[in-house]
Amino acid sequence: MSDKSFDENVAELQRLIDSSSNIVFFGGAGVSTESGIPDFRSVDGLYNQKWRYPPEQIISRSFFDANPAEFFRFYREKLLIKGIKPNAAHLKLAELEKAGKVHAVITQNIDGLHQAAGSKNIFELHGSTLRNFCMNCRAPYDADFIAASADSPDGIPHCTKCGGIVKPDVVLYEESLDEACMEGAVRAIRNADMLIIGGTSLSVYPAAGLINYYSGNKLVLINKSVTANELAARFSIHDSIGKVLGAIKVTK
């Protein structure tokens, strides 16, 4: 853990970024919450009246299969967030990629904010709410189609071509992460000369285990609270990821 001031931490981070040419960023929920996206596990005042099941149960594959109407009721309200824009962290990472510094963004988030900011090489470990496919014929649908299903008779999005259920391309509990995505993320981390981890407590596996593939000496943790792997890091900054990355100057 760093006991330096904010300015000293940013200066050290700037020095490491300036001396690196293949940076990989690994981010979690904390990157998106700074854009106003709530943690789906948070309990609102009406939670117990509105939801009869815990969030982890509702967004499991077995629950989706057994009770799709209740799944989509929760999904539309808690995970389909509209009007949210990228924050300083998303924008800076896209800028660093354009400058040839950041070569990959690995995210546990499903909101598509990294794409909206302009990042190109993104590994979405848990999928994306922006992609949806019919479970029968694989016809693609956008997020608006899922949102509009609230007005359908059963509250379930059905394919306009074959009538099958349209499932969001997100990894539910009890489902495996996409193999190709994981392989790409592992490859990116192995080749990185600097790894920045931000907005995650590193407690969700198997995604958190990816950092074990990094063998360099420039591992930086940026998170408001203490995370796992603090001792393995070059240094850590306990502050807002948007505030910290927003202070970085981009040079080619």
PDB file of C-alpha atoms in Angstrom:
ATOM      1  CA  MET A   1       0.000   0.000   0.000  1.00  0.00           C
ATOM      2  CA  SER A   2       1.242   3.481  -0.864  1.00  0.00           C
ATOM      3  CA  ASP A   3       1.397   6.113   1.871  1.00  0.00           C
ATOM      4  CA  LYS A   4       2.148   8.862  -0.651  1.00  0.00           C
ATOM      5  CA  SER A   5      -0.078  11.813  -1.448  1.00  0.00           C
ATOM      6  CA  PHE A   6      -2.459  11.718  -4.417  1.00  0.00           C
ATOM      7  CA  ASP A   7      -0.121  13.857  -6.516  1.00  0.00           C
ATOM      8  CA  GLU A   8       2.857  11.642  -5.669  1.00  0.00           C
ATOM      9  CA  ASN A   9       0.896   8.511  -6.596  1.00  0.00           C
ATOM     10  CA  VAL A  10      -0.221  10.014  -9.901  1.00  0.00           C
ATOM     11  CA  ALA A  11       3.359  11.063 -10.673  1.00  0.00           C
ATOM     12  CA  GLU A  12       4.590   7.518 -10.025  1.00  0.00           C
ATOM     13  CA  LEU A  13       1.793   6.052 -12.139  1.00  0.00           C
ATOM     14  CA  GLN A  14       2.584   8.538 -14.903  1.00  0.00           C
ATOM     15  CA  ARG A  15       6.240   7.488 -14.858  1.00  0.00           C
ATOM     16  CA  LEU A  16       5.338   3.809 -15.156  1.00  0.00           C
ATOM     17  CA  ILE A  17       2.878   4.454 -17.991  1.00  0.00           C
ATOM     18  CA  ASP A  18       5.395   6.623 -19.860  1.00  0.00           C
ATOM     19  CA  SER A  19       8.006   3.869 -19.633  1.00  0.00           C
ATOM     20  CA  SER A  20       5.618   1.142 -20.857  1.00  0.00           C
ATOM     21  CA  SER A  21       4.550   0.178 -24.363  1.00  0.00           C
ATOM     22  CA  ASN A  22       2.170  -2.749 -23.790  1.00  0.00           C
ATOM     23  CA  ILE A  23      -0.228  -1.910 -20.968  1.00  0.00           C
ATOM     24  CA  VAL A  24      -3.210  -4.058 -20.083  1.00  0.00           C
ATOM     25  CA  PHE A  25      -6.057  -2.775 -17.922  1.00  0.00           C
ATOM     26  CA  PHE A  26      -8.175  -5.186 -15.890  1.00  0.00           C
ATOM     27  CA  GLY A  27     -11.331  -3.600 -14.453  1.00  0.00           C
ATOM     28  CA  GLY A  28     -14.293  -4.494 -12.292  1.00  0.00           C
ATOM     29  CA  ALA A  29     -17.593  -3.043 -11.084  1.00  0.00           C
ATOM     30  CA  GLY A  30     -15.927  -0.002  -9.523  1.00  0.00           C
ATOM     31  CA  VAL A  31     -15.129   1.348 -12.988  1.00  0.00           C
ATOM     32  CA  SER A  32     -18.829   1.434 -13.890  1.00  0.00           C
ATOM     33  CA  THR A  33     -20.244   2.586 -10.553  1.00  0.00           C
ATOM     34  CA  GLU A  34     -18.455   5.890 -11.103  1.00  0.00           C
ATOM     35  CA  SER A  35     -20.696   6.351 -14.158  1.00  0.00           C
ATOM     36  CA  GLY A  36     -23.739   5.918 -11.935  1.00  0.00           C
ATOM     37  CA  ILE A  37     -24.366   2.231 -12.550  1.00  0.00           C
ATOM     38  CA  PRO A  38     -25.362   0.669  -9.216  1.00  0.00           C
ATOM     39  CA  ASP A  39     -24.005  -2.645  -8.047  1.00  0.00           C
ATOM     40  CA  PHE A  40     -26.830  -5.094  -8.805  1.00  0.00           C
ATOM     41  CA  ARG A  41     -26.309  -6.647  -5.367  1.00  0.00           C
ATOM     42  CA  SER A  42     -27.225  -3.389  -3.626  1.00  0.00           C
ATOM     43  CA  VAL A  43     -30.515  -3.522  -1.767  1.00  0.00           C
ATOM     44  CA  ASP A  44     -32.920  -0.676  -2.388  1.00  0.00           C
ATOM     45  CA  GLY A  45     -35.701   0.321  -0.003  1.00  0.00           C
ATOM     46  CA  LEU A  46     -38.338  -1.645  -1.862  1.00  0.00           C
ATOM     47  CA  TYR A  47     -36.153  -4.650  -2.555  1.00  0.00           C
ATOM     48  CA  ASN A  48     -37.891  -7.100  -0.262  1.00  0.00           C
ATOM     49  CA  GLN A  49     -41.301  -6.138  -1.594  1.00  0.00           C
ATOM     50  CA  LYS A  50     -40.241  -6.304  -5.249  1.00  0.00           C
ATOM     51  CA  TRP A  51     -37.993  -9.359  -5.347  1.00  0.00           C
ATOM     52  CA  ARG A  52     -38.711 -12.669  -3.675  1.00  0.00           C
ATOM     53  CA  TYR A  53     -35.280 -14.083  -4.455  1.00  0.00           C
ATOM     54  CA  PRO A  54     -31.679 -12.917  -3.876  1.00  0.00           C
ATOM     55  CA  PRO A  55     -29.953 -11.384  -6.933  1.00  0.00           C
ATOM     56  CA  GLU A  56     -27.422 -14.201  -7.255  1.00  0.00           C
ATOM     57  CA  GLN A  57     -30.271 -16.701  -7.552  1.00  0.00           C
ATOM     58  CA  ILE A  58     -32.252 -14.646 -10.071  1.00  0.00           C
ATOM     59  CA  ILE A  59     -29.310 -14.257 -12.463  1.00  0.00           C
ATOM     60  CA  SER A  60     -28.374 -17.938 -12.366  1.00  0.00           C
ATOM     61  CA  ARG A  61     -28.890 -20.192 -15.372  1.00  0.00           C
ATOM     62  CA  SER A  62     -31.155 -22.583 -13.470  1.00  0.00           C
ATOM     63  CA  PHE A  63     -33.435 -19.687 -12.435  1.00  0.00           C
ATOM     64  CA  PHE A  64     -33.453 -18.306 -15.987  1.00  0.00           C
ATOM     65  CA  ASP A  65     -34.559 -21.684 -17.320  1.00  0.00           C
ATOM     66  CA  ALA A  66     -37.197 -22.228 -14.619  1.00  0.00           C
ATOM     67  CA  ASN A  67     -38.604 -18.707 -14.300  1.00  0.00           C
ATOM     68  CA  PRO A  68     -37.702 -16.543 -17.307  1.00  0.00           C
ATOM     69  CA  ALA A  69     -40.449 -13.989 -16.677  1.00  0.00           C
ATOM     70  CA  GLU A  70     -39.101 -13.140 -13.222  1.00  0.00           C
ATOM     71  CA  PHE A  71     -35.550 -13.179 -14.557  1.00  0.00           C
ATOM     72  CA  PHE A  72     -36.350 -10.608 -17.228  1.00  0.00           C
ATOM     73  CA  ARG A  73     -38.321  -8.448 -14.798  1.00  0.00           C
ATOM     74  CA  PHE A  74     -35.198  -8.181 -12.634  1.00  0.00           C
ATOM     75  CA  TYR A  75     -32.825  -7.950 -15.602  1.00  0.00           C
ATOM     76  CA  ARG A  76     -34.663  -5.046 -17.242  1.00  0.00           C
ATOM     77  CA  GLU A  77     -34.773  -3.019 -14.037  1.00  0.00           C
ATOM     78  CA  LYS A  78     -31.373  -3.776 -12.532  1.00  0.00           C
ATOM     79  CA  LEU A  79     -29.037  -4.563 -15.428  1.00  0.00           C
ATOM     80  CA  LEU A  80     -30.424  -2.688 -18.436  1.00  0.00           C
ATOM     81  CA  ILE A  81     -29.267   0.808 -17.540  1.00  0.00           C
ATOM     82  CA  LYS A  82     -30.007   3.646 -19.970  1.00  0.00           C
ATOM     83  CA  GLY A  83     -28.587   7.133 -20.226  1.00  0.00           C
ATOM     84  CA  ILE A  84     -25.254   6.207 -18.644  1.00  0.00           C
ATOM     85  CA  LYS A  85     -22.089   7.646 -20.180  1.00  0.00           C
ATOM     86  CA  PRO A  86     -18.402   6.683 -19.932  1.00  0.00           C
ATOM     87  CA  ASN A  87     -16.493   8.356 -17.111  1.00  0.00           C
ATOM     88  CA  ALA A  88     -12.942   9.675 -16.949  1.00  0.00           C
ATOM     89  CA  ALA A  89     -11.486   6.183 -16.517  1.00  0.00           C
ATOM     90  CA  HIS A  90     -13.150   4.806 -19.664  1.00  0.00           C
ATOM     91  CA  LEU A  91     -12.171   7.870 -21.688  1.00  0.00           C
ATOM     92  CA  LYS A  92      -8.549   7.865 -20.542  1.00  0.00           C
ATOM     93  CA  LEU A  93      -8.111   4.174 -21.333  1.00  0.00           C
ATOM     94  CA  ALA A  94      -9.456   4.759 -24.852  1.00  0.00           C
ATOM     95  CA  GLU A  95      -7.065   7.683 -25.226  1.00  0.00           C
ATOM     96  CA  LEU A  96      -4.143   5.564 -24.033  1.00  0.00           C
ATOM     97  CA  GLU A  97      -5.083   2.842 -26.506  1.00  0.00           C
ATOM     98  CA  LYS A  98      -5.197   5.338 -29.361  1.00  0.00           C
ATOM     99  CA  ALA A  99      -1.732   6.532 -28.352  1.00  0.00           C
ATOM    100  CA  GLY A 100      -0.411   2.957 -28.553  1.00  0.00           C
ATOM    101  CA  LYS A 101       0.058   2.541 -24.803  1.00  0.00           C
ATOM    102  CA  VAL A 102      -2.871   0.338 -23.760  1.00  0.00           C
ATOM    103  CA  HIS A 103      -3.112  -2.812 -25.867  1.00  0.00           C
ATOM    104  CA  ALA A 104      -6.091  -4.461 -24.169  1.00  0.00           C
ATOM    105  CA  VAL A 105      -8.898  -3.776 -21.732  1.00  0.00           C
ATOM    106  CA  ILE A 106     -10.212  -6.755 -19.788  1.00  0.00           C
ATOM    107  CA  THR A 107     -13.488  -6.074 -18.018  1.00  0.00           C
ATOM    108  CA  GLN A 108     -15.885  -7.898 -15.730  1.00  0.00           C
ATOM    109  CA  ASN A 109     -18.606  -5.360 -16.594  1.00  0.00           C
ATOM    110  CA  ILE A 110     -21.419  -5.941 -19.083  1.00  0.00           C
ATOM    111  CA  ASP A 111     -22.472  -2.362 -19.846  1.00  0.00           C
ATOM    112  CA  GLY A 112     -20.463  -1.609 -23.003  1.00  0.00           C
ATOM    113  CA  LEU A 113     -19.051   1.647 -21.626  1.00  0.00           C
ATOM    114  CA  HIS A 114     -15.508   0.883 -22.767  1.00  0.00           C
ATOM    115  CA  GLN A 115     -16.752   0.613 -26.361  1.00  0.00           C
ATOM    116  CA  ALA A 116     -18.775   3.798 -25.949  1.00  0.00           C
ATOM    117  CA  ALA A 117     -15.600   5.585 -24.824  1.00  0.00           C
ATOM    118  CA  GLY A 118     -13.722   4.424 -27.916  1.00  0.00           C
ATOM    119  CA  SER A 119     -11.683   1.418 -26.760  1.00  0.00           C
ATOM    120  CA  LYS A 120     -11.324  -1.248 -29.451  1.00  0.00           C
ATOM    121  CA  ASN A 121      -9.503  -4.275 -28.036  1.00  0.00           C
ATOM    122  CA  ILE A 122     -11.805  -5.345 -25.214  1.00  0.00           C
ATOM    123  CA  PHE A 123     -12.262  -8.708 -23.540  1.00  0.00           C
ATOM    124  CA  GLU A 124     -15.686  -8.801 -21.881  1.00  0.00           C
ATOM    125  CA  LEU A 125     -15.333 -11.699 -19.479  1.00  0.00           C
ATOM    126  CA  HIS A 126     -18.976 -11.679 -18.435  1.00  0.00           C
ATOM    127  CA  GLY A 127     -20.490 -10.738 -21.781  1.00  0.00           C
ATOM    128  CA  SER A 128     -22.553  -7.678 -22.657  1.00  0.00           C
ATOM    129  CA  THR A 129     -26.130  -6.451 -22.303  1.00  0.00           C
ATOM    130  CA  LEU A 130     -25.749  -4.933 -25.776  1.00  0.00           C
ATOM    131  CA  ARG A 131     -25.763  -8.359 -27.442  1.00  0.00           C
ATOM    132  CA  ASN A 132     -28.741 -10.721 -27.343  1.00  0.00           C
ATOM    133  CA  PHE A 133     -29.435 -13.878 -29.327  1.00  0.00           C
ATOM    134  CA  CYS A 134     -32.372 -16.190 -29.916  1.00  0.00           C
ATOM    135  CA  MET A 135     -31.671 -19.445 -28.137  1.00  0.00           C
ATOM    136  CA  ASN A 136     -33.109 -21.398 -31.084  1.00  0.00           C
ATOM    137  CA  CYS A 137     -31.976 -19.734 -34.312  1.00  0.00           C
ATOM    138  CA  ARG A 138     -29.293 -17.362 -32.935  1.00  0.00           C
ATOM    139  CA  ALA A 139     -30.899 -14.288 -34.526  1.00  0.00           C
ATOM    140  CA  PRO A 140     -29.322 -11.167 -32.962  1.00  0.00           C
ATOM    141  CA  TYR A 141     -31.255  -8.457 -31.096  1.00  0.00           C
ATOM    142  CA  ASP A 142     -30.283  -5.202 -29.410  1.00  0.00           C
ATOM    143  CA  ALA A 143     -30.903  -4.056 -25.850  1.00  0.00           C
ATOM    144  CA  ASP A 144     -33.976  -2.036 -26.875  1.00  0.00           C
ATOM    145  CA  PHE A 145     -35.656  -5.256 -27.974  1.00  0.00           C
ATOM    146  CA  ILE A 146     -35.133  -6.723 -24.497  1.00  0.00           C
ATOM    147  CA  ALA A 147     -36.419  -3.540 -22.851  1.00  0.00           C
ATOM    148  CA  ALA A 148     -39.548  -3.552 -25.017  1.00  0.00           C
ATOM    149  CA  SER A 149     -40.401  -7.100 -23.904  1.00  0.00           C
ATOM    150  CA  ALA A 150     -41.788  -5.596 -20.704  1.00  0.00           C
ATOM    151  CA  ASP A 151     -44.918  -4.858 -22.736  1.00  0.00           C
ATOM    152  CA  SER A 152     -45.271  -8.393 -24.102  1.00  0.00           C
ATOM    153  CA  PRO A 153     -47.978 -10.684 -22.665  1.00  0.00           C
ATOM    154  CA  ASP A 154     -45.559 -12.832 -20.671  1.00  0.00           C
ATOM    155  CA  GLY A 155     -42.772 -10.271 -20.178  1.00  0.00           C
ATOM    156  CA  ILE A 156     -40.329 -12.501 -22.050  1.00  0.00           C
ATOM    157  CA  PRO A 157     -38.515 -11.434 -25.257  1.00  0.00           C
ATOM    158  CA  HIS A 158     -39.422 -13.833 -28.064  1.00  0.00           C
ATOM    159  CA  CYS A 159     -37.651 -14.074 -31.411  1.00  0.00           C
ATOM    160  CA  THR A 160     -39.656 -12.486 -34.222  1.00  0.00           C
ATOM    161  CA  LYS A 161     -38.368 -15.164 -36.605  1.00  0.00           C
ATOM    162  CA  CYS A 162     -38.910 -18.437 -34.764  1.00  0.00           C
ATOM    163  CA  GLY A 163     -40.542 -17.561 -31.432  1.00  0.00           C
ATOM    164  CA  GLY A 164     -37.656 -18.754 -29.279  1.00  0.00           C
ATOM    165  CA  ILE A 165     -36.568 -16.941 -26.132  1.00  0.00           C
ATOM    166  CA  VAL A 166     -33.999 -14.211 -26.739  1.00  0.00           C
ATOM    167  CA  LYS A 167     -31.232 -14.500 -24.121  1.00  0.00           C
ATOM    168  CA  PRO A 168     -28.823 -11.687 -23.227  1.00  0.00           C
ATOM    169  CA  ASP A 169     -25.212 -12.508 -24.089  1.00  0.00           C
ATOM    170  CA  VAL A 170     -24.175 -12.288 -20.448  1.00  0.00           C
ATOM    171  CA  VAL A 171     -22.575 -15.005 -18.347  1.00  0.00           C
ATOM    172  CA  LEU A 172     -25.032 -16.091 -15.669  1.00  0.00           C
ATOM    173  CA  TYR A 173     -24.123 -17.858 -12.458  1.00  0.00           C
ATOM    174  CA  GLU A 174     -23.649 -21.601 -13.173  1.00  0.00           C
ATOM    175  CA  GLU A 175     -22.412 -20.797 -16.702  1.00  0.00           C
ATOM    176  CA  SER A 176     -18.803 -20.970 -17.864  1.00  0.00           C
ATOM    177  CA  LEU A 177     -16.876 -17.985 -19.147  1.00  0.00           C
ATOM    178  CA  ASP A 178     -16.343 -17.869 -22.902  1.00  0.00           C
ATOM    179  CA  GLU A 179     -13.230 -19.915 -23.695  1.00  0.00           C
ATOM    180  CA  ALA A 180     -12.002 -17.741 -26.563  1.00  0.00           C
ATOM    181  CA  CYS A 181     -12.425 -14.591 -24.480  1.00  0.00           C
ATOM    182  CA  MET A 182     -10.488 -16.109 -21.587  1.00  0.00           C
ATOM    183  CA  GLU A 183      -7.699 -17.270 -23.876  1.00  0.00           C
ATOM    184  CA  GLY A 184      -7.408 -13.800 -25.387  1.00  0.00           C
ATOM    185  CA  ALA A 185      -7.306 -12.177 -21.959  1.00  0.00           C
ATOM    186  CA  VAL A 186      -4.621 -14.603 -20.757  1.00  0.00           C
ATOM    187  CA  ARG A 187      -2.539 -13.936 -23.846  1.00  0.00           C
ATOM    188  CA  ALA A 188      -2.834 -10.172 -23.408  1.00  0.00           C
ATOM    189  CA  ILE A 189      -1.779 -10.336 -19.752  1.00  0.00           C
ATOM    190  CA  ARG A 190       1.156 -12.635 -20.482  1.00  0.00           C
ATOM    191  CA  ASN A 191       2.469 -10.189 -23.085  1.00  0.00           C
ATOM    192  CA  ALA A 192       1.912  -7.064 -21.000  1.00  0.00           C
ATOM    193  CA  ASP A 193       4.836  -5.038 -19.669  1.00  0.00           C
ATOM    194  CA  MET A 194       2.454  -3.239 -17.273  1.00  0.00           C
ATOM    195  CA  LEU A 195      -0.806  -4.395 -15.680  1.00  0.00           C
ATOM    196  CA  ILE A 196      -3.212  -1.903 -14.139  1.00  0.00           C
ATOM    197  CA  ILE A 197      -6.054  -3.343 -12.074  1.00  0.00           C
ATOM    198  CA  GLY A 198      -8.859  -0.972 -11.147  1.00  0.00           C
ATOM    199  CA  GLY A 199     -12.275  -0.951  -9.531  1.00  0.00           C
ATOM    200  CA  THR A 200     -12.255  -4.559  -8.386  1.00  0.00           C
ATOM    201  CA  SER A 201     -11.667  -6.366  -5.118  1.00  0.00           C
ATOM    202  CA  LEU A 202     -10.237  -9.345  -7.042  1.00  0.00           C
ATOM    203  CA  SER A 203     -12.666 -11.677  -5.286  1.00  0.00           C
ATOM    204  CA  VAL A 204     -14.682 -12.995  -8.267  1.00  0.00           C
ATOM    205  CA  TYR A 205     -13.215 -16.134  -9.793  1.00  0.00           C
ATOM    206  CA  PRO A 206     -12.185 -17.398 -12.253  1.00  0.00           C
ATOM    207  CA  ALA A 207     -11.732 -13.869 -13.618  1.00  0.00           C
ATOM    208  CA  ALA A 208      -9.607 -12.700 -10.669  1.00  0.00           C
ATOM    209  CA  GLY A 209      -7.180 -15.565 -11.245  1.00  0.00           C
ATOM    210  CA  LEU A 210      -6.160 -14.044 -14.575  1.00  0.00           C
ATOM    211  CA  ILE A 211      -3.649 -11.735 -12.911  1.00  0.00           C
ATOM    212  CA  ASN A 212      -1.542 -14.770 -12.030  1.00  0.00           C
ATOM    213  CA  TYR A 213      -0.491 -14.864 -15.693  1.00  0.00           C
ATOM    214  CA  TYR A 214       1.295 -11.536 -15.360  1.00  0.00           C
ATOM    215  CA  SER A 215       5.018 -11.974 -14.816  1.00  0.00           C
ATOM    216  CA  GLY A 216       6.199  -8.368 -15.076  1.00  0.00           C
ATOM    217  CA  ASN A 217       7.203  -5.984 -12.311  1.00  0.00           C
ATOM    218  CA  LYS A 218       4.754  -3.157 -12.987  1.00  0.00           C
ATOM    219  CA  LEU A 219       1.523  -4.288 -11.359  1.00  0.00           C
ATOM    220  CA  VAL A 220      -0.554  -1.350 -10.093  1.00  0.00           C
ATOM    221  CA  LEU A 221      -3.789  -1.612  -8.109  1.00  0.00           C
ATOM    222  CA  ILE A 222      -6.273   1.277  -8.081  1.00  0.00           C
ATOM    223  CA  ASN A 223      -9.313   0.771  -5.873  1.00  0.00           C
ATOM    224  CA  LYS A 224     -11.101   2.725  -3.170  1.00  0.00           C
ATOM    225  CA  SER A 225     -10.706  -0.138  -0.695  1.00  0.00           C
ATOM    226  CA  VAL A 226      -7.944  -2.639   0.008  1.00  0.00           C
ATOM    227  CA  THR A 227      -7.887  -5.545  -2.437  1.00  0.00           C
ATOM    228  CA  ALA A 228      -6.318  -8.955  -2.691  1.00  0.00           C
ATOM    229  CA  ASN A 229      -2.763  -9.103  -4.071  1.00  0.00           C
ATOM    230  CA  GLU A 230      -1.728  -5.816  -2.401  1.00  0.00           C
ATOM    231  CA  LEU A 231       1.655  -7.255  -1.497  1.00  0.00           C
ATOM    232  CA  ALA A 232       2.315  -8.426  -5.056  1.00  0.00           C
ATOM    233  CA  ALA A 233       1.700  -4.974  -6.528  1.00  0.00           C
ATOM    234  CA  ARG A 234       4.399  -2.452  -7.409  1.00  0.00           C
ATOM    235  CA  PHE A 235       2.184  -0.040  -5.527  1.00  0.00           C
ATOM    236  CA  SER A 236      -1.508   0.545  -4.878  1.00  0.00           C
ATOM    237  CA  ILE A 237      -3.661   3.661  -4.862  1.00  0.00           C
ATOM    238  CA  HIS A 238      -6.780   3.714  -2.721  1.00  0.00           C
ATOM    239  CA  ASP A 239      -8.819   6.326  -4.531  1.00  0.00           C
ATOM    240  CA  SER A 240     -11.360   6.826  -7.307  1.00  0.00           C
ATOM    241  CA  ILE A 241     -10.297   5.091 -10.530  1.00  0.00           C
ATOM    242  CA  GLY A 242     -11.753   7.945 -12.577  1.00  0.00           C
ATOM    243  CA  LYS A 243      -9.950  10.577 -10.525  1.00  0.00           C
ATOM    244  CA  VAL A 244      -6.622   8.773 -10.767  1.00  0.00           C
ATOM    245  CA  LEU A 245      -6.678   7.897 -14.467  1.00  0.00           C
ATOM    246  CA  GLY A 246      -8.237  11.240 -15.300  1.00  0.00           C
ATOM    247  CA  ALA A 247      -5.102  12.923 -13.972  1.00  0.00           C
ATOM    248  CA  ILE A 248      -2.810  11.000 -16.329  1.00  0.00           C
ATOM    249  CA  LYS A 249      -1.343  12.861 -19.315  1.00  0.00           C
ATOM    250  CA  VAL A 250      -1.172  10.882 -22.549  1.00  0.00           C
ATOM    251  CA  THR A 251       2.056  10.989 -24.519  1.00  0.00           C
ATOM    252  CA  LYS A 252       3.022   8.755 -27.438  1.00  0.00           C
TER     253      LYS A 252
END
